Short mmCIF file of C-alpha atoms in Angstrom, two decimals:
data_model
loop_
_atom_site.label_atom_id
_atom_site.label_comp_id
_atom_site.label_asym_id
_atom_site.label_seq_id
_atom_site.Cartn_x
_atom_site.Cartn_y
_atom_site.Cartn_z
CA GLY A 18 20.04 23.42 -8.10
CA ALA A 19 17.23 25.99 -8.39
CA ALA A 20 18.77 27.44 -11.57
CA ILE A 21 19.08 23.99 -13.16
CA SER A 22 15.50 23.09 -12.21
CA SER A 23 14.21 26.35 -13.67
CA MET A 24 16.10 25.73 -16.90
CA LEU A 25 14.72 22.19 -17.21
CA GLU A 26 11.18 23.44 -16.65
CA GLN A 27 11.52 25.40 -19.91
CA LEU A 28 12.41 22.25 -21.87
CA ASP A 29 9.65 19.73 -21.22
CA PRO A 30 7.52 18.43 -18.35
CA HIS A 31 9.50 15.19 -18.01
CA SER A 32 13.06 16.38 -17.34
CA ASN A 33 14.11 16.75 -13.70
CA TYR A 34 17.23 17.66 -11.77
CA TYR A 35 18.14 15.28 -8.92
CA ASP A 36 20.37 16.49 -6.12
CA PRO A 37 22.34 13.72 -4.33
CA ALA A 38 19.57 13.01 -1.80
CA ALA A 39 16.84 12.89 -4.46
CA TYR A 40 18.97 10.73 -6.73
CA LYS A 41 19.59 8.25 -3.89
CA GLU A 42 15.82 8.07 -3.35
CA LEU A 43 15.31 7.41 -7.06
CA VAL A 44 17.87 4.58 -7.08
CA ASP A 45 16.41 3.12 -3.88
CA ASP A 46 12.95 3.11 -5.48
CA GLN A 47 14.28 1.27 -8.52
CA GLN A 48 15.94 -1.28 -6.25
CA GLY A 49 12.67 -1.83 -4.41
CA LEU A 50 13.64 0.08 -1.25
CA TYR A 51 12.44 3.20 0.56
CA SER A 52 12.90 4.88 3.91
CA GLY A 53 9.65 4.60 5.82
CA VAL A 54 7.56 2.50 8.18
CA GLY A 55 6.12 -0.28 6.00
CA THR A 56 2.48 0.66 5.41
CA LEU A 57 0.36 0.30 2.29
CA ILE A 58 -2.17 3.15 2.35
CA ALA A 59 -4.96 4.48 0.15
CA SER A 60 -7.38 7.40 0.21
CA TYR A 61 -11.17 7.08 0.06
CA SER A 62 -13.88 9.71 0.14
CA ARG A 63 -16.50 9.35 2.88
CA ASN A 64 -19.35 11.83 3.06
CA GLY A 65 -17.38 14.16 0.80
CA VAL A 66 -14.23 14.05 2.95
CA LEU A 67 -11.04 12.38 1.73
CA ASP A 68 -9.49 10.12 4.37
CA THR A 69 -6.46 7.82 4.24
CA PHE A 70 -6.58 4.24 5.50
CA VAL A 71 -4.07 1.48 6.12
CA LEU A 72 -4.62 -1.36 3.63
CA GLY A 73 -1.79 -3.49 4.93
CA VAL A 74 1.62 -3.59 6.61
CA SER A 75 4.83 -5.32 5.56
CA LYS A 76 6.33 -7.98 7.79
CA ASN A 77 9.09 -7.05 10.24
CA THR A 78 8.63 -3.30 9.82
CA PRO A 79 7.98 -0.46 12.28
CA ALA A 80 4.30 -0.44 11.27
CA GLU A 81 3.85 -4.14 12.05
CA ARG A 82 5.70 -3.86 15.35
CA ALA A 83 3.48 -0.91 16.34
CA GLY A 84 0.37 -3.00 15.66
CA LEU A 85 -1.00 -1.06 12.69
CA LYS A 86 -3.52 -3.06 10.70
CA PHE A 87 -6.02 -3.04 7.86
CA GLY A 88 -8.76 -0.45 8.29
CA ASP A 89 -6.88 1.97 10.55
CA ARG A 90 -7.70 5.56 9.55
CA ILE A 91 -4.71 7.90 9.68
CA ILE A 92 -5.83 11.09 11.41
CA GLU A 93 -2.57 12.95 12.05
CA VAL A 94 1.07 12.76 11.04
CA ASN A 95 3.51 14.55 13.36
CA GLY A 96 0.66 16.38 15.05
CA GLU A 97 -0.87 17.76 11.84
CA SER A 98 -4.24 16.63 10.47
CA VAL A 99 -4.10 14.79 7.13
CA SER A 100 -7.85 14.84 6.53
CA GLY A 101 -8.52 15.90 2.95
CA LEU A 102 -5.03 14.96 1.72
CA ASP A 103 -4.53 12.21 -0.84
CA SER A 104 -2.51 9.13 0.03
CA LEU A 105 0.57 10.31 -1.91
CA GLU A 106 0.87 13.42 0.26
CA VAL A 107 0.25 11.37 3.42
CA ARG A 108 2.89 8.88 2.30
CA ASN A 109 5.42 11.66 1.77
CA ARG A 110 4.77 12.98 5.27
CA ILE A 111 5.25 9.52 6.81
CA ARG A 112 8.45 8.79 4.90
CA GLY A 113 11.74 10.44 5.80
CA THR A 114 15.37 9.89 6.71
CA VAL A 115 16.40 6.46 7.96
CA GLY A 116 16.66 6.53 11.75
CA SER A 117 14.34 9.50 12.24
CA THR A 118 10.98 9.14 13.96
CA THR A 119 7.49 10.00 12.74
CA ARG A 120 4.42 9.99 14.97
CA ILE A 121 0.96 9.15 13.72
CA THR A 122 -2.50 9.16 15.24
CA ILE A 123 -4.97 6.56 14.00
CA GLU A 124 -8.61 5.66 14.48
CA ARG A 125 -9.55 2.01 14.66
CA ALA A 126 -12.62 0.48 13.02
CA ASP A 127 -14.32 0.39 16.45
CA GLY A 128 -13.87 4.16 16.82
CA SER A 129 -11.05 4.00 19.37
CA LYS A 130 -8.02 6.21 18.82
CA MET A 131 -4.29 5.62 19.30
CA ARG A 132 -2.43 8.89 19.52
CA ASN A 133 1.12 9.82 18.54
CA ILE A 134 2.35 6.30 17.84
CA PRO A 135 6.15 6.62 17.41
CA LEU A 136 7.52 4.90 14.31
CA ARG A 137 11.26 4.89 13.70
CA ARG A 138 11.88 4.95 9.95
CA GLU A 139 13.86 2.10 8.41
CA GLN A 140 14.95 0.94 4.98
CA VAL A 141 11.89 -1.01 3.83
CA ALA A 142 11.51 -3.35 0.88
CA GLN A 143 8.94 -1.95 -1.54
CA LYS A 144 7.07 -4.56 -3.55
CA SER A 145 6.19 -3.82 -7.16
CA VAL A 146 3.29 -6.28 -7.07
CA THR A 147 1.05 -4.86 -4.35
CA SER A 148 -1.78 -7.38 -4.73
CA ALA A 149 -2.40 -10.69 -6.50
CA LEU A 150 -5.65 -12.53 -5.90
CA MET A 151 -8.44 -14.57 -7.44
CA LEU A 152 -11.79 -12.87 -8.01
CA GLU A 153 -15.18 -14.45 -8.66
CA GLY A 154 -15.48 -16.18 -12.01
CA ASN A 155 -11.85 -17.36 -12.04
CA ILE A 156 -10.65 -13.83 -12.79
CA GLY A 157 -7.11 -13.07 -11.70
CA TYR A 158 -6.29 -9.60 -10.35
CA LEU A 159 -2.69 -8.39 -10.25
CA ALA A 160 -1.80 -4.87 -9.11
CA LEU A 161 1.37 -3.20 -10.38
CA THR A 162 0.87 0.20 -8.81
CA GLU A 163 4.28 1.12 -7.37
CA GLY A 164 6.47 1.64 -10.43
CA PHE A 165 8.97 -0.54 -12.30
CA GLY A 166 12.24 -1.39 -10.58
CA TYR A 167 14.84 -4.14 -10.71
CA THR A 168 12.58 -6.58 -8.85
CA THR A 169 9.40 -5.97 -10.87
CA LEU A 170 9.75 -8.72 -13.48
CA PRO A 171 10.55 -11.58 -11.06
CA GLU A 172 7.77 -10.39 -8.72
CA PHE A 173 5.31 -10.28 -11.63
CA ASN A 174 6.36 -13.69 -12.94
CA SER A 175 6.01 -15.29 -9.52
CA ALA A 176 2.57 -13.77 -8.88
CA PHE A 177 1.30 -14.56 -12.39
CA VAL A 178 2.43 -18.19 -12.26
CA SER A 179 0.78 -18.56 -8.85
CA LEU A 180 -2.51 -17.20 -10.21
CA LYS A 181 -2.37 -19.51 -13.22
CA GLN A 182 -1.82 -22.49 -10.93
CA LYS A 183 -5.02 -21.51 -9.13
CA GLY A 184 -6.86 -21.77 -12.45
CA ILE A 185 -7.55 -18.21 -13.57
CA GLY A 186 -9.30 -17.90 -16.91
CA SER A 187 -8.57 -14.19 -17.44
CA LEU A 188 -6.45 -11.46 -15.90
CA VAL A 189 -6.99 -7.88 -14.74
CA LEU A 190 -3.69 -5.99 -14.62
CA ASP A 191 -4.00 -2.83 -12.52
CA LEU A 192 -1.62 -0.04 -13.59
CA ARG A 193 -3.47 2.83 -11.90
CA GLY A 194 -1.09 5.25 -10.24
CA ASN A 195 1.98 3.54 -11.68
CA GLY A 196 4.28 6.39 -12.70
CA GLY A 197 6.79 4.22 -14.53
CA GLY A 198 10.44 3.40 -13.93
CA LEU A 199 12.72 0.95 -15.71
CA MET A 200 11.35 0.54 -19.23
CA ASP A 201 13.06 -2.81 -19.87
CA GLN A 202 11.00 -4.35 -17.05
CA ALA A 203 7.77 -3.09 -18.63
CA ILE A 204 8.82 -4.39 -22.05
CA ARG A 205 9.49 -7.84 -20.62
CA ILE A 206 6.08 -7.94 -18.97
CA ALA A 207 4.36 -6.85 -22.19
CA GLU A 208 6.28 -9.60 -23.98
CA ARG A 209 4.54 -12.22 -21.82
CA PHE A 210 1.33 -11.50 -23.74
CA LEU A 211 2.48 -10.53 -27.25
CA PRO A 212 3.68 -13.00 -29.91
CA ALA A 213 7.10 -12.75 -31.49
CA GLY A 214 7.40 -9.95 -34.03
CA GLN A 215 4.73 -7.64 -32.64
CA ILE A 216 5.95 -4.14 -31.82
CA ILE A 217 5.81 -3.17 -28.14
CA VAL A 218 7.25 0.35 -28.34
CA SER A 219 9.41 2.45 -30.64
CA GLN A 220 11.83 5.29 -30.02
CA ARG A 221 12.53 8.27 -32.27
CA GLY A 222 15.46 10.63 -31.68
CA ARG A 223 17.02 13.66 -33.31
CA HIS A 224 19.53 11.42 -35.06
CA PRO A 225 18.75 8.20 -36.99
CA GLU A 226 21.12 6.17 -34.81
CA GLU A 227 18.86 6.94 -31.84
CA ASP A 228 15.84 5.32 -33.51
CA ARG A 229 14.92 1.93 -32.07
CA ILE A 230 12.05 -0.53 -32.11
CA TRP A 231 11.38 -3.11 -29.41
CA LYS A 232 9.54 -6.22 -30.64
CA SER A 233 8.35 -9.25 -28.74
CA THR A 234 10.56 -12.33 -29.07
CA ASN A 235 8.12 -14.65 -27.28
CA VAL A 236 7.18 -17.62 -29.46
CA ARG A 237 4.78 -18.94 -26.80
CA PRO A 238 2.92 -15.91 -25.40
CA ASP A 239 0.15 -16.27 -22.85
CA ARG A 240 -3.25 -15.89 -24.50
CA LEU A 241 -5.45 -15.29 -21.45
CA PRO A 242 -8.10 -12.59 -21.95
CA LEU A 243 -6.54 -9.44 -20.53
CA VAL A 244 -7.92 -6.17 -19.09
CA LEU A 245 -5.72 -3.21 -18.09
CA LEU A 246 -6.88 -0.64 -15.54
CA VAL A 247 -5.33 2.82 -16.03
CA ASP A 248 -5.81 6.35 -14.74
CA GLU A 249 -4.38 9.85 -15.20
CA ASN A 250 -1.28 8.86 -13.17
CA THR A 251 -0.47 5.83 -15.31
CA ALA A 252 2.71 7.08 -16.98
CA SER A 253 5.91 6.30 -18.84
CA ALA A 254 6.82 2.60 -18.59
CA SER A 255 3.20 1.81 -17.65
CA GLU A 256 2.08 3.44 -20.87
CA VAL A 257 4.55 1.26 -22.74
CA ILE A 258 2.54 -1.77 -21.62
CA ALA A 259 -0.84 -0.13 -22.20
CA GLY A 260 0.16 1.23 -25.61
CA GLY A 261 1.67 -2.06 -26.73
CA MET A 262 -1.47 -3.94 -25.75
CA GLN A 263 -3.77 -1.41 -27.35
CA ASP A 264 -1.85 -1.13 -30.62
CA ASN A 265 -1.87 -4.91 -31.01
CA ASP A 266 -5.49 -5.33 -29.91
CA ARG A 267 -4.28 -7.65 -27.16
CA ALA A 268 -6.16 -6.18 -24.18
CA THR A 269 -9.14 -4.07 -23.21
CA ILE A 270 -8.04 -0.80 -21.59
CA ILE A 271 -10.39 0.56 -18.92
CA GLY A 272 -10.12 3.82 -16.99
CA GLU A 273 -9.07 7.39 -17.65
CA ARG A 274 -6.79 8.99 -20.23
CA THR A 275 -3.24 8.23 -19.11
CA TYR A 276 -0.54 10.77 -18.27
CA GLY A 277 0.93 11.04 -21.77
CA LYS A 278 4.66 10.74 -21.28
CA GLY A 279 6.55 9.74 -24.39
#
């Protein structure tokens, strides 16, 4: 495994070797599953110190049963301080093998602490759409921040239709931190906003038979004003959407230079 990984590192930054355990995790992610406790977390800097907070918990998960809630600050995971770590590293420490137990210490908004809360890891459904809400001025906000898997398109369609029924006049699509996944799901989402015939993405290979162009086939695209939020971790399939929108002048792209994969 180490030899293969070293060889791939010499090729390009996007090729990886997956051992059986890592490959299972990849497939689980694409199927909208992971082994963890059911928390949505994010890191914020306070007084120059990076801390991680619980933004929400999924229903019928270890986190919900333990009483975790919005605003809880995660202080320790398995007895080790996580102050200064970003949410991705904290997430990786909380996740683990199904059936194993992780213990976390949290601080509540009132300053009280709950120490070494035991959480038995389970197979948890991971939503692709992490937030969908109406902002002031009839602006819709839809966050696609967890990658593209088999459930992404139906989740997006359901959330988008719900926002339209509430009367949104424009949409902010948040792709920050979305590292990609199944490209066909991203293409289908881009197609919602691009008229038939417009190019979404193209592929070039070493041989002509590998060349391919994906065009929208939507004869009735949605014409809502559209803004995309991106950052340095917006990659791969996310960049397919951002690039397709930018090339066709369909959306305003706001944020940082994206990862640059493909």
